[in-house]
Amino acid sequence: MTQHADEDGGRGGASQMKVSLLGQDAILCDPSGAQFDDLLQRRIWALSRSLDILPWVVETAPGMNNLMVVFDAEQIAAGAVMDAARAAWASGESLTEPGRLIRAPTVYGGDGGEDLAELAARLAVSPAEVAQRHAAPTYSVAAVGAMPGFVYLSGLVPELAWPRLASPRPRAVAGSVIIGGAQTGIMPITAPTGWHIIGATSLRLFDAAAAEPALLRPGDRVRFEIVEVRG
Amino acid sequence: MIEVLQSGPLNTVQDLGRSGRLRWGVGRSGAMDPLALRLANLLLGNRSGEAGLEAAIFPLRLRFDAECAFAVTGAAAPARLDDTPLPPDWAALARPGQVLTLEAPRRGVFAYVAFAGGLDAPIVMGARATDLKGGFGGWDGKPVVAGQRLALGPATPGPPIPDHGVGLSPSAIPGRHGAGPTVLRFIAAAEWDDLGDEAAGVFLGSAWTVTREINRSGYRLSGPEIRFERPRELLSHGIVPGVIQIPLGGQPIVQMAEANTCGGYPKAGVIIDVDLPLLAQSRPGQEVRFQPISWDEALAARHDVEGQLRRLAADLELMRG
C-alpha cells in the first residue's frame, strides 16, 4: 500500500535521498540526516532550481535539508515525478553562489526580548554576553516557510540552543528575534510561536503589497547588529 | 453593493486560494469547502472560482443595495430573503433593499454566499482569499464587519435566475456522502511506515472525534493515543492542507486551508482534496474515520467529482437558457 521509502545513492557516495508522496499533488525529497547540514542544503537549492524549470512542476519549496515538489497531476504521474527528482539529485549539483547580506539592527532584551534574561541565567553569563554570541555569526537563510516571510536561519552557536516551549505563546510581534531548538529566526508577522523571544529587530521580513512580498531568499545571509542590550 | 448588517468575526471573503507562493511562506488559504463555493458560483453562472463570503458565525445579515442574484450553499444554515425561507443550495434574485439572513446551521460548519459577478476585493498575490494568519487578502486581511459595504464585480451577461430561483437536490451534489460515518480517504506519507502495524491498525480502526480546537489552520482530533513504533525527530519540511500530523501527544492534527507551509511533526498521510471538505464541515463531537488509498485511486476520485461538476454546469446552462 505504501508507495515511498525508496532510497537512492547520489554521485560520489553522497547522501541517500528518500522520496515519498505528499498527497496527490506533491512529493517530499528527503536526504536529511540527524542534524542540519549546510553543504546538503546547497544541494537542495540546486535540486530546487533544476526542477523549477520543468513544465509540470508548479513550485518547489526547500525545507531544512529537504524539498517539497508540487506538480500538476493532470500532466504527470507521481511516479514519474519521483524518478525525475532522483535523477536530478544524482547529478550531485550544488548551488555555491551566496545571496545578499542583510543586516538586522536589534535591541536585545527588555520588553521586546523578554526571554533574554532567562537565557543568560541558564548560561550563567550576562545578557550582553548572550547578545554578543547571538550577533557574532553570519547566518545563512536555509529555507523560507511556515508562515509568510519566515526564514529558517542556520549558524546558531550550539550553546544558545533552547528547546521549544511545550505550548506556544499566543502572540509574538513582528520583528521578534527568536530561538527555537538549534535554530534562530525573526517573526515576519505577529503570530503565535513556540520559540523564545530574545530581542526585537526593525527588519521587516514580509509585506503583502510588495512586488517581492518576502524579503529574504534561500542563500541570503543575515547579520544581527546590536543596537542596545536592555535589562 | 452589499451592506453587511450583522456578521461575526470568522466570516471572510474566500475564493479557491493561492498557489505558487510557497517560496514566500504564503500558503493556499481559500474556502474550507471549495466544492460548496464552486457550486454556489455555478448556480449563478459565475466563474467557478469567483470570491464569495465564507460564513462560520451566525446570524449573518446582508442587505442588497441593488438587484442582485445570489446563491447559498455549504452548511445547512437556514436562509431567508426578507421573510421568505429559501431551500438549501439555492440561488435567488434579490430586489433592492431586501435582506438575506443566515441562521446557525445544525449540520456543517461553513456556509457560502456567492453573488453574481463575485466579490470585488483586491487581488493580493493572485487571489482574493483572506489569509487571516498573514493579515492580507479579502478586505485588509480581516473578517467582514457590520457597516461594511462589499463591492461586486460585473456579472457575466446571460439568462437571469428564474423567478422561483434555482437550486440543487442533495443527490446532485458531487461527493456528498449519504448517512453513515464520515470516511476520509488519504494517501500515506513518509512516516506512515514508522507507525508500525499495531499503531497503524489503531489509527485505521478507530473513530476520531472532532474537538473544539478547530480553525482555518487546523483541526485537532481526539481518540486513542497513537505512538510511533519508530519515532524520529524531523527537520522542518514543506506541508500542504490535508496533512495528518501526529505530534508527541499522540492525537492527530489535520492541517487545513491556512496550514503553515512548513512543519516538523510526523505525518501519517494526506487527506485527498475531495474529502477534506467533509472534515471541514464536521462539527465538534462528530466522528470521522480514515481510509488509505493509492495515488491512482485518489486521482480517479478527483476526476469523478470534476466530471459530475461539468455535467451539473451543463444542466444548469440548459435550465437557465
PDB file of N, CA and C in Angstrom, chain A residues 1-5 18 20-25 28 32-33 35-36 58-59 61 63-66 68 70-71 73-74 76-78 144-149 152 164 183 189-190 206 208 211-214, chain B residues 19-26 124-125 131 133-134 136 187-193 232 235-240 243 259-263 267 270-274 292-296 298-299 302-303:
ATOM      1  N   MET A   1       0.804  -1.195   0.000  1.00  0.00           N
ATOM      2  CA  MET A   1       0.000   0.000   0.000  1.00  0.00           C
ATOM      3  C   MET A   1       0.847   1.259   0.000  1.00  0.00           C
ATOM      4  N   THR A   2       1.936   1.272   0.691  1.00  0.00           N
ATOM      5  CA  THR A   2       2.758   2.495   0.693  1.00  0.00           C
ATOM      6  C   THR A   2       3.531   2.572  -0.611  1.00  0.00           C
ATOM      7  N   GLN A   3       3.775   3.792  -1.021  1.00  0.00           N
ATOM      8  CA  GLN A   3       4.419   3.971  -2.324  1.00  0.00           C
ATOM      9  C   GLN A   3       5.669   4.817  -2.200  1.00  0.00           C
ATOM     10  N   HIS A   4       6.369   4.694  -1.093  1.00  0.00           N
ATOM     11  CA  HIS A   4       7.533   5.565  -0.928  1.00  0.00           C
ATOM     12  C   HIS A   4       8.694   4.761  -0.372  1.00  0.00           C
ATOM     13  N   ALA A   5       9.485   5.383   0.432  1.00  0.00           N
ATOM     14  CA  ALA A   5      10.618   4.756   1.111  1.00  0.00           C
ATOM     15  C   ALA A   5      11.569   4.105   0.129  1.00  0.00           C
ATOM     16  N   LYS A  18      15.457   9.926   0.378  1.00  0.00           N
ATOM     17  CA  LYS A  18      14.150   9.283   0.417  1.00  0.00           C
ATOM     18  C   LYS A  18      13.182  10.155  -0.348  1.00  0.00           C
ATOM     19  N   SER A  20       9.005  10.500  -1.139  1.00  0.00           N
ATOM     20  CA  SER A  20       7.712   9.980  -0.714  1.00  0.00           C
ATOM     21  C   SER A  20       6.594  10.867  -1.241  1.00  0.00           C
ATOM     22  N   LEU A  21       5.388  10.302  -1.271  1.00  0.00           N
ATOM     23  CA  LEU A  21       4.225  11.073  -1.683  1.00  0.00           C
ATOM     24  C   LEU A  21       3.815  12.028  -0.569  1.00  0.00           C
ATOM     25  N   LEU A  22       3.376  13.219  -0.968  1.00  0.00           N
ATOM     26  CA  LEU A  22       2.783  14.149  -0.010  1.00  0.00           C
ATOM     27  C   LEU A  22       1.417  14.517  -0.595  1.00  0.00           C
ATOM     28  N   GLY A  23       0.506  13.542  -0.552  1.00  0.00           N
ATOM     29  CA  GLY A  23      -0.808  13.759  -1.152  1.00  0.00           C
ATOM     30  C   GLY A  23      -0.778  13.542  -2.655  1.00  0.00           C
ATOM     31  N   GLN A  24      -1.792  14.082  -3.345  1.00  0.00           N
ATOM     32  CA  GLN A  24      -1.929  13.853  -4.782  1.00  0.00           C
ATOM     33  C   GLN A  24      -1.021  14.736  -5.607  1.00  0.00           C
ATOM     34  N   ASP A  25      -0.663  15.892  -5.078  1.00  0.00           N
ATOM     35  CA  ASP A  25      -0.055  16.924  -5.906  1.00  0.00           C
ATOM     36  C   ASP A  25       1.362  17.299  -5.501  1.00  0.00           C
ATOM     37  N   LEU A  28       7.839  14.623  -1.416  1.00  0.00           N
ATOM     38  CA  LEU A  28       8.845  15.140  -0.490  1.00  0.00           C
ATOM     39  C   LEU A  28      10.150  14.409  -0.752  1.00  0.00           C
ATOM     40  N   SER A  32      17.912  14.168   4.382  1.00  0.00           N
ATOM     41  CA  SER A  32      18.437  14.693   5.642  1.00  0.00           C
ATOM     42  C   SER A  32      18.959  13.597   6.557  1.00  0.00           C
ATOM     43  N   GLY A  33      19.911  13.974   7.377  1.00  0.00           N
ATOM     44  CA  GLY A  33      20.419  13.097   8.422  1.00  0.00           C
ATOM     45  C   GLY A  33      19.899  13.583   9.759  1.00  0.00           C
ATOM     46  N   GLN A  35      21.213  15.764  11.818  1.00  0.00           N
ATOM     47  CA  GLN A  35      21.371  17.196  12.055  1.00  0.00           C
ATOM     48  C   GLN A  35      21.394  17.974  10.755  1.00  0.00           C
ATOM     49  N   PHE A  36      21.014  19.212  10.821  1.00  0.00           N
ATOM     50  CA  PHE A  36      21.022  20.074   9.648  1.00  0.00           C
ATOM     51  C   PHE A  36      22.449  20.252   9.129  1.00  0.00           C
ATOM     52  N   VAL A  58       4.730  22.800 -10.464  1.00  0.00           N
ATOM     53  CA  VAL A  58       4.018  24.023 -10.078  1.00  0.00           C
ATOM     54  C   VAL A  58       4.939  24.913  -9.244  1.00  0.00           C
ATOM     55  N   GLU A  59       5.635  24.299  -8.304  1.00  0.00           N
ATOM     56  CA  GLU A  59       6.551  25.055  -7.455  1.00  0.00           C
ATOM     57  C   GLU A  59       7.378  24.076  -6.626  1.00  0.00           C
ATOM     58  N   ALA A  61       9.572  23.861  -2.876  1.00  0.00           N
ATOM     59  CA  ALA A  61       9.701  24.574  -1.611  1.00  0.00           C
ATOM     60  C   ALA A  61      10.769  23.900  -0.762  1.00  0.00           C
ATOM     61  N   GLY A  63      12.909  22.917   2.339  1.00  0.00           N
ATOM     62  CA  GLY A  63      12.811  22.931   3.799  1.00  0.00           C
ATOM     63  C   GLY A  63      14.213  22.792   4.349  1.00  0.00           C
ATOM     64  N   MET A  64      14.333  22.303   5.565  1.00  0.00           N
ATOM     65  CA  MET A  64      15.641  22.142   6.195  1.00  0.00           C
ATOM     66  C   MET A  64      16.237  20.796   5.757  1.00  0.00           C
ATOM     67  N   ASN A  65      17.055  20.846   4.716  1.00  0.00           N
ATOM     68  CA  ASN A  65      17.660  19.624   4.151  1.00  0.00           C
ATOM     69  C   ASN A  65      16.612  18.720   3.509  1.00  0.00           C
ATOM     70  N   ASN A  66      15.583  19.335   2.885  1.00  0.00           N
ATOM     71  CA  ASN A  66      14.597  18.549   2.162  1.00  0.00           C
ATOM     72  C   ASN A  66      13.931  19.464   1.139  1.00  0.00           C
ATOM     73  N   MET A  68      10.095  19.984  -1.020  1.00  0.00           N
ATOM     74  CA  MET A  68       8.746  19.592  -1.433  1.00  0.00           C
ATOM     75  C   MET A  68       8.584  20.021  -2.888  1.00  0.00           C
ATOM     76  N   VAL A  70       5.786  20.445  -5.776  1.00  0.00           N
ATOM     77  CA  VAL A  70       4.365  20.457  -6.124  1.00  0.00           C
ATOM     78  C   VAL A  70       4.257  20.354  -7.641  1.00  0.00           C
ATOM     79  N   PHE A  71       3.452  19.399  -8.125  1.00  0.00           N
ATOM     80  CA  PHE A  71       3.390  19.176  -9.568  1.00  0.00           C
ATOM     81  C   PHE A  71       1.942  19.157 -10.043  1.00  0.00           C
ATOM     82  N   ALA A  73      -0.824  17.156 -11.469  1.00  0.00           N
ATOM     83  CA  ALA A  73      -1.185  15.742 -11.585  1.00  0.00           C
ATOM     84  C   ALA A  73      -1.933  15.432 -12.873  1.00  0.00           C
ATOM     85  N   GLU A  74      -2.381  16.482 -13.585  1.00  0.00           N
ATOM     86  CA  GLU A  74      -3.022  16.240 -14.877  1.00  0.00           C
ATOM     87  C   GLU A  74      -1.983  16.032 -15.970  1.00  0.00           C
ATOM     88  N   ILE A  76       1.362  14.809 -15.285  1.00  0.00           N
ATOM     89  CA  ILE A  76       2.372  13.796 -14.982  1.00  0.00           C
ATOM     90  C   ILE A  76       1.963  12.980 -13.772  1.00  0.00           C
ATOM     91  N   ALA A  77       2.363  11.705 -13.746  1.00  0.00           N
ATOM     92  CA  ALA A  77       2.050  10.845 -12.613  1.00  0.00           C
ATOM     93  C   ALA A  77       3.121  10.980 -11.537  1.00  0.00           C
ATOM     94  N   ALA A  78       2.726  10.670 -10.294  1.00  0.00           N
ATOM     95  CA  ALA A  78       3.633  10.837  -9.150  1.00  0.00           C
ATOM     96  C   ALA A  78       4.926  10.050  -9.330  1.00  0.00           C
ATOM     97  N   VAL A 144      12.678  29.305   3.401  1.00  0.00           N
ATOM     98  CA  VAL A 144      11.596  30.236   3.727  1.00  0.00           C
ATOM     99  C   VAL A 144      10.332  29.407   3.868  1.00  0.00           C
ATOM    100  N   GLY A 145       9.602  29.608   4.954  1.00  0.00           N
ATOM    101  CA  GLY A 145       8.365  28.849   5.074  1.00  0.00           C
ATOM    102  C   GLY A 145       7.767  28.918   6.453  1.00  0.00           C
ATOM    103  N   ALA A 146       6.825  28.064   6.717  1.00  0.00           N
ATOM    104  CA  ALA A 146       5.999  28.023   7.923  1.00  0.00           C
ATOM    105  C   ALA A 146       4.950  29.124   7.818  1.00  0.00           C
ATOM    106  N   MET A 147       5.342  30.373   8.026  1.00  0.00           N
ATOM    107  CA  MET A 147       4.378  31.467   7.879  1.00  0.00           C
ATOM    108  C   MET A 147       4.942  32.466   6.876  1.00  0.00           C
ATOM    109  N   PRO A 148       4.142  33.385   6.370  1.00  0.00           N
ATOM    110  CA  PRO A 148       4.630  34.291   5.331  1.00  0.00           C
ATOM    111  C   PRO A 148       5.907  35.013   5.730  1.00  0.00           C
ATOM    112  N   GLY A 149       6.958  34.884   4.898  1.00  0.00           N
ATOM    113  CA  GLY A 149       8.203  35.605   5.142  1.00  0.00           C
ATOM    114  C   GLY A 149       9.114  35.003   6.182  1.00  0.00           C
ATOM    115  N   TYR A 152      14.173  30.138   8.105  1.00  0.00           N
ATOM    116  CA  TYR A 152      14.938  29.274   8.990  1.00  0.00           C
ATOM    117  C   TYR A 152      16.405  29.649   8.799  1.00  0.00           C
ATOM    118  N   ARG A 164      11.991  24.228  22.162  1.00  0.00           N
ATOM    119  CA  ARG A 164      10.752  24.978  22.045  1.00  0.00           C
ATOM    120  C   ARG A 164       9.899  24.853  23.305  1.00  0.00           C
ATOM    121  N   GLN A 183      17.776  26.458  16.131  1.00  0.00           N
ATOM    122  CA  GLN A 183      17.593  27.465  15.072  1.00  0.00           C
ATOM    123  C   GLN A 183      17.266  28.823  15.656  1.00  0.00           C
ATOM    124  N   ILE A 189       5.497  38.223  10.945  1.00  0.00           N
ATOM    125  CA  ILE A 189       4.167  38.754  11.224  1.00  0.00           C
ATOM    126  C   ILE A 189       3.902  38.540  12.709  1.00  0.00           C
ATOM    127  N   THR A 190       2.921  39.220  13.231  1.00  0.00           N
ATOM    128  CA  THR A 190       2.525  38.987  14.618  1.00  0.00           C
ATOM    129  C   THR A 190       1.710  37.708  14.644  1.00  0.00           C
ATOM    130  N   PHE A 206       8.242  40.700   5.762  1.00  0.00           N
ATOM    131  CA  PHE A 206       7.099  40.394   4.908  1.00  0.00           C
ATOM    132  C   PHE A 206       6.242  41.621   4.678  1.00  0.00           C
ATOM    133  N   ALA A 208       2.856  42.148   2.225  1.00  0.00           N
ATOM    134  CA  ALA A 208       1.956  41.534   1.254  1.00  0.00           C
ATOM    135  C   ALA A 208       1.808  42.373  -0.010  1.00  0.00           C
ATOM    136  N   ALA A 211       6.211  43.882  -4.441  1.00  0.00           N
ATOM    137  CA  ALA A 211       6.369  43.022  -5.614  1.00  0.00           C
ATOM    138  C   ALA A 211       6.991  41.687  -5.218  1.00  0.00           C
ATOM    139  N   GLU A 212       7.963  41.746  -4.295  1.00  0.00           N
ATOM    140  CA  GLU A 212       8.547  40.552  -3.693  1.00  0.00           C
ATOM    141  C   GLU A 212       8.142  40.557  -2.218  1.00  0.00           C
ATOM    142  N   PRO A 213       7.022  39.929  -1.874  1.00  0.00           N
ATOM    143  CA  PRO A 213       6.486  40.061  -0.515  1.00  0.00           C
ATOM    144  C   PRO A 213       7.427  39.564   0.592  1.00  0.00           C
ATOM    145  N   ALA A 214       8.212  38.522   0.302  1.00  0.00           N
ATOM    146  CA  ALA A 214       9.155  38.045   1.314  1.00  0.00           C
ATOM    147  C   ALA A 214      10.516  38.665   1.023  1.00  0.00           C
TER     148      ALA A 214
ATOM    149  N   SER B  19      -1.788  29.724  -5.176  1.00  0.00           N
ATOM    150  CA  SER B  19      -0.787  28.681  -5.399  1.00  0.00           C
ATOM    151  C   SER B  19       0.483  29.354  -5.892  1.00  0.00           C
ATOM    152  N   GLY B  20       1.576  28.637  -5.814  1.00  0.00           N
ATOM    153  CA  GLY B  20       2.827  29.156  -6.363  1.00  0.00           C
ATOM    154  C   GLY B  20       3.497  30.218  -5.526  1.00  0.00           C
ATOM    155  N   ARG B  21       3.125  30.345  -4.257  1.00  0.00           N
ATOM    156  CA  ARG B  21       3.747  31.368  -3.394  1.00  0.00           C
ATOM    157  C   ARG B  21       4.443  30.757  -2.182  1.00  0.00           C
ATOM    158  N   LEU B  22       4.747  29.461  -2.268  1.00  0.00           N
ATOM    159  CA  LEU B  22       5.394  28.784  -1.142  1.00  0.00           C
ATOM    160  C   LEU B  22       6.758  29.373  -0.847  1.00  0.00           C
ATOM    161  N   ARG B  23       7.424  29.911  -1.870  1.00  0.00           N
ATOM    162  CA  ARG B  23       8.765  30.457  -1.643  1.00  0.00           C
ATOM    163  C   ARG B  23       8.736  31.683  -0.739  1.00  0.00           C
ATOM    164  N   TRP B  24       7.549  32.234  -0.551  1.00  0.00           N
ATOM    165  CA  TRP B  24       7.397  33.354   0.375  1.00  0.00           C
ATOM    166  C   TRP B  24       6.766  32.916   1.692  1.00  0.00           C
ATOM    167  N   GLY B  25       6.534  31.604   1.858  1.00  0.00           N
ATOM    168  CA  GLY B  25       5.870  31.119   3.058  1.00  0.00           C
ATOM    169  C   GLY B  25       4.379  31.387   3.050  1.00  0.00           C
ATOM    170  N   VAL B  26       3.852  31.697   1.860  1.00  0.00           N
ATOM    171  CA  VAL B  26       2.427  32.012   1.741  1.00  0.00           C
ATOM    172  C   VAL B  26       1.686  30.775   1.248  1.00  0.00           C
ATOM    173  N   VAL B 124      -4.580  39.975  -4.143  1.00  0.00           N
ATOM    174  CA  VAL B 124      -3.262  40.019  -3.499  1.00  0.00           C
ATOM    175  C   VAL B 124      -2.577  38.679  -3.735  1.00  0.00           C
ATOM    176  N   MET B 125      -1.409  38.731  -4.353  1.00  0.00           N
ATOM    177  CA  MET B 125      -0.677  37.503  -4.675  1.00  0.00           C
ATOM    178  C   MET B 125      -1.564  36.502  -5.407  1.00  0.00           C
ATOM    179  N   ASP B 131      -6.292  35.720   4.080  1.00  0.00           N
ATOM    180  CA  ASP B 131      -5.341  34.945   4.877  1.00  0.00           C
ATOM    181  C   ASP B 131      -5.316  35.604   6.251  1.00  0.00           C
ATOM    182  N   LYS B 133      -4.200  34.609   9.118  1.00  0.00           N
ATOM    183  CA  LYS B 133      -2.945  34.487   9.841  1.00  0.00           C
ATOM    184  C   LYS B 133      -1.940  35.527   9.350  1.00  0.00           C
ATOM    185  N   GLY B 134      -1.883  35.684   8.028  1.00  0.00           N
ATOM    186  CA  GLY B 134      -0.930  36.623   7.448  1.00  0.00           C
ATOM    187  C   GLY B 134      -1.428  38.055   7.463  1.00  0.00           C
ATOM    188  N   PHE B 136      -3.615  39.478   5.277  1.00  0.00           N
ATOM    189  CA  PHE B 136      -3.765  40.077   3.957  1.00  0.00           C
ATOM    190  C   PHE B 136      -4.845  39.323   3.185  1.00  0.00           C
ATOM    191  N   ILE B 187      -3.740   9.497   1.400  1.00  0.00           N
ATOM    192  CA  ILE B 187      -2.573   8.849   0.802  1.00  0.00           C
ATOM    193  C   ILE B 187      -1.490   8.818   1.872  1.00  0.00           C
ATOM    194  N   ALA B 188      -0.932   7.649   2.152  1.00  0.00           N
ATOM    195  CA  ALA B 188       0.090   7.513   3.187  1.00  0.00           C
ATOM    196  C   ALA B 188       1.288   8.408   2.875  1.00  0.00           C
ATOM    197  N   ALA B 189       1.873   8.976   3.937  1.00  0.00           N
ATOM    198  CA  ALA B 189       3.027   9.867   3.779  1.00  0.00           C
ATOM    199  C   ALA B 189       4.279   9.248   4.391  1.00  0.00           C
ATOM    200  N   ALA B 190       5.369  10.007   4.409  1.00  0.00           N
ATOM    201  CA  ALA B 190       6.694   9.475   4.712  1.00  0.00           C
ATOM    202  C   ALA B 190       6.790   8.701   6.019  1.00  0.00           C
ATOM    203  N   GLU B 191       6.089   9.145   7.068  1.00  0.00           N
ATOM    204  CA  GLU B 191       6.255   8.491   8.366  1.00  0.00           C
ATOM    205  C   GLU B 191       5.225   7.396   8.625  1.00  0.00           C
ATOM    206  N   TRP B 192       4.421   7.066   7.615  1.00  0.00           N
ATOM    207  CA  TRP B 192       3.398   6.037   7.820  1.00  0.00           C
ATOM    208  C   TRP B 192       4.014   4.705   8.272  1.00  0.00           C
ATOM    209  N   ASP B 193       5.104   4.322   7.628  1.00  0.00           N
ATOM    210  CA  ASP B 193       5.741   3.044   7.974  1.00  0.00           C
ATOM    211  C   ASP B 193       6.337   3.061   9.379  1.00  0.00           C
ATOM    212  N   ARG B 232      10.842   9.468  15.198  1.00  0.00           N
ATOM    213  CA  ARG B 232      12.017  10.184  14.685  1.00  0.00           C
ATOM    214  C   ARG B 232      11.834  11.689  14.864  1.00  0.00           C
ATOM    215  N   LEU B 235      13.312  17.352  10.756  1.00  0.00           N
ATOM    216  CA  LEU B 235      13.607  18.752  10.466  1.00  0.00           C
ATOM    217  C   LEU B 235      12.393  19.352   9.759  1.00  0.00           C
ATOM    218  N   SER B 236      12.270  20.664   9.818  1.00  0.00           N
ATOM    219  CA  SER B 236      11.115  21.319   9.197  1.00  0.00           C
ATOM    220  C   SER B 236      11.077  21.047   7.702  1.00  0.00           C
ATOM    221  N   HIS B 237       9.875  20.758   7.213  1.00  0.00           N
ATOM    222  CA  HIS B 237       9.717  20.401   5.808  1.00  0.00           C
ATOM    223  C   HIS B 237       8.389  20.934   5.305  1.00  0.00           C
ATOM    224  N   GLY B 238       8.258  21.009   3.981  1.00  0.00           N
ATOM    225  CA  GLY B 238       7.030  21.527   3.393  1.00  0.00           C
ATOM    226  C   GLY B 238       5.845  20.636   3.706  1.00  0.00           C
ATOM    227  N   ILE B 239       4.706  21.268   3.978  1.00  0.00           N
ATOM    228  CA  ILE B 239       3.451  20.533   4.156  1.00  0.00           C
ATOM    229  C   ILE B 239       2.348  21.240   3.371  1.00  0.00           C
ATOM    230  N   VAL B 240       1.220  20.568   3.241  1.00  0.00           N
ATOM    231  CA  VAL B 240       0.088  21.099   2.462  1.00  0.00           C
ATOM    232  C   VAL B 240      -1.203  20.886   3.237  1.00  0.00           C
ATOM    233  N   VAL B 243      -2.627  17.445   5.357  1.00  0.00           N
ATOM    234  CA  VAL B 243      -1.637  16.647   6.068  1.00  0.00           C
ATOM    235  C   VAL B 243      -2.178  16.251   7.441  1.00  0.00           C
ATOM    236  N   ALA B 259      -3.043  26.189   6.601  1.00  0.00           N
ATOM    237  CA  ALA B 259      -1.906  25.452   7.136  1.00  0.00           C
ATOM    238  C   ALA B 259      -0.633  26.271   6.982  1.00  0.00           C
ATOM    239  N   ASN B 260       0.289  26.151   7.935  1.00  0.00           N
ATOM    240  CA  ASN B 260       1.635  26.677   7.728  1.00  0.00           C
ATOM    241  C   ASN B 260       2.239  25.962   6.535  1.00  0.00           C
ATOM    242  N   THR B 261       3.167  26.614   5.833  1.00  0.00           N
ATOM    243  CA  THR B 261       3.729  25.968   4.651  1.00  0.00           C
ATOM    244  C   THR B 261       4.848  24.990   5.000  1.00  0.00           C
ATOM    245  N   CYS B 262       5.338  25.038   6.236  1.00  0.00           N
ATOM    246  CA  CYS B 262       6.319  24.057   6.713  1.00  0.00           C
ATOM    247  C   CYS B 262       5.891  23.561   8.081  1.00  0.00           C
ATOM    248  N   GLY B 263       6.283  22.337   8.410  1.00  0.00           N
ATOM    249  CA  GLY B 263       6.001  21.803   9.739  1.00  0.00           C
ATOM    250  C   GLY B 263       7.059  20.791  10.096  1.00  0.00           C
ATOM    251  N   LYS B 267       4.095  12.729   9.854  1.00  0.00           N
ATOM    252  CA  LYS B 267       2.864  12.750   9.059  1.00  0.00           C
ATOM    253  C   LYS B 267       2.412  11.322   8.793  1.00  0.00           C
ATOM    254  N   VAL B 270      -1.921  12.252   3.869  1.00  0.00           N
ATOM    255  CA  VAL B 270      -2.562  13.484   3.399  1.00  0.00           C
ATOM    256  C   VAL B 270      -3.969  13.144   2.909  1.00  0.00           C
ATOM    257  N   ILE B 271      -4.976  13.767   3.490  1.00  0.00           N
ATOM    258  CA  ILE B 271      -6.362  13.536   3.065  1.00  0.00           C
ATOM    259  C   ILE B 271      -6.533  14.069   1.646  1.00  0.00           C
ATOM    260  N   ILE B 272      -7.222  13.301   0.801  1.00  0.00           N
ATOM    261  CA  ILE B 272      -7.384  13.732  -0.597  1.00  0.00           C
ATOM    262  C   ILE B 272      -8.273  14.969  -0.675  1.00  0.00           C
ATOM    263  N   ASP B 273      -8.061  15.780  -1.712  1.00  0.00           N
ATOM    264  CA  ASP B 273      -8.713  17.096  -1.733  1.00  0.00           C
ATOM    265  C   ASP B 273     -10.238  17.002  -1.796  1.00  0.00           C
ATOM    266  N   VAL B 274     -10.792  15.958  -2.409  1.00  0.00           N
ATOM    267  CA  VAL B 274     -12.258  15.907  -2.486  1.00  0.00           C
ATOM    268  C   VAL B 274     -12.875  15.481  -1.150  1.00  0.00           C
ATOM    269  N   PRO B 292      -6.973   4.439   3.858  1.00  0.00           N
ATOM    270  CA  PRO B 292      -5.847   4.683   2.963  1.00  0.00           C
ATOM    271  C   PRO B 292      -6.189   4.286   1.529  1.00  0.00           C
ATOM    272  N   ILE B 293      -5.768   5.098   0.566  1.00  0.00           N
ATOM    273  CA  ILE B 293      -5.950   4.735  -0.850  1.00  0.00           C
ATOM    274  C   ILE B 293      -4.660   5.065  -1.603  1.00  0.00           C
ATOM    275  N   SER B 294      -4.591   4.589  -2.828  1.00  0.00           N
ATOM    276  CA  SER B 294      -3.395   4.810  -3.638  1.00  0.00           C
ATOM    277  C   SER B 294      -3.490   6.145  -4.363  1.00  0.00           C
ATOM    278  N   TRP B 295      -2.378   6.568  -4.952  1.00  0.00           N
ATOM    279  CA  TRP B 295      -2.346   7.813  -5.714  1.00  0.00           C
ATOM    280  C   TRP B 295      -3.304   7.726  -6.898  1.00  0.00           C
ATOM    281  N   ASP B 296      -3.301   6.562  -7.577  1.00  0.00           N
ATOM    282  CA  ASP B 296      -4.185   6.391  -8.737  1.00  0.00           C
ATOM    283  C   ASP B 296      -5.652   6.491  -8.333  1.00  0.00           C
ATOM    284  N   ALA B 298      -6.848   8.091  -5.806  1.00  0.00           N
ATOM    285  CA  ALA B 298      -7.121   9.484  -5.433  1.00  0.00           C
ATOM    286  C   ALA B 298      -7.408  10.321  -6.686  1.00  0.00           C
ATOM    287  N   LEU B 299      -6.607  10.100  -7.715  1.00  0.00           N
ATOM    288  CA  LEU B 299      -6.804  10.851  -8.948  1.00  0.00           C
ATOM    289  C   LEU B 299      -8.145  10.501  -9.586  1.00  0.00           C
ATOM    290  N   ARG B 302     -10.873  12.337  -7.831  1.00  0.00           N
ATOM    291  CA  ARG B 302     -10.910  13.751  -8.244  1.00  0.00           C
ATOM    292  C   ARG B 302     -11.578  13.876  -9.607  1.00  0.00           C
ATOM    293  N   HIS B 303     -11.196  13.033 -10.548  1.00  0.00           N
ATOM    294  CA  HIS B 303     -11.775  13.083 -11.901  1.00  0.00           C
ATOM    295  C   HIS B 303     -13.270  12.837 -11.856  1.00  0.00           C
TER     296      HIS B 303
END
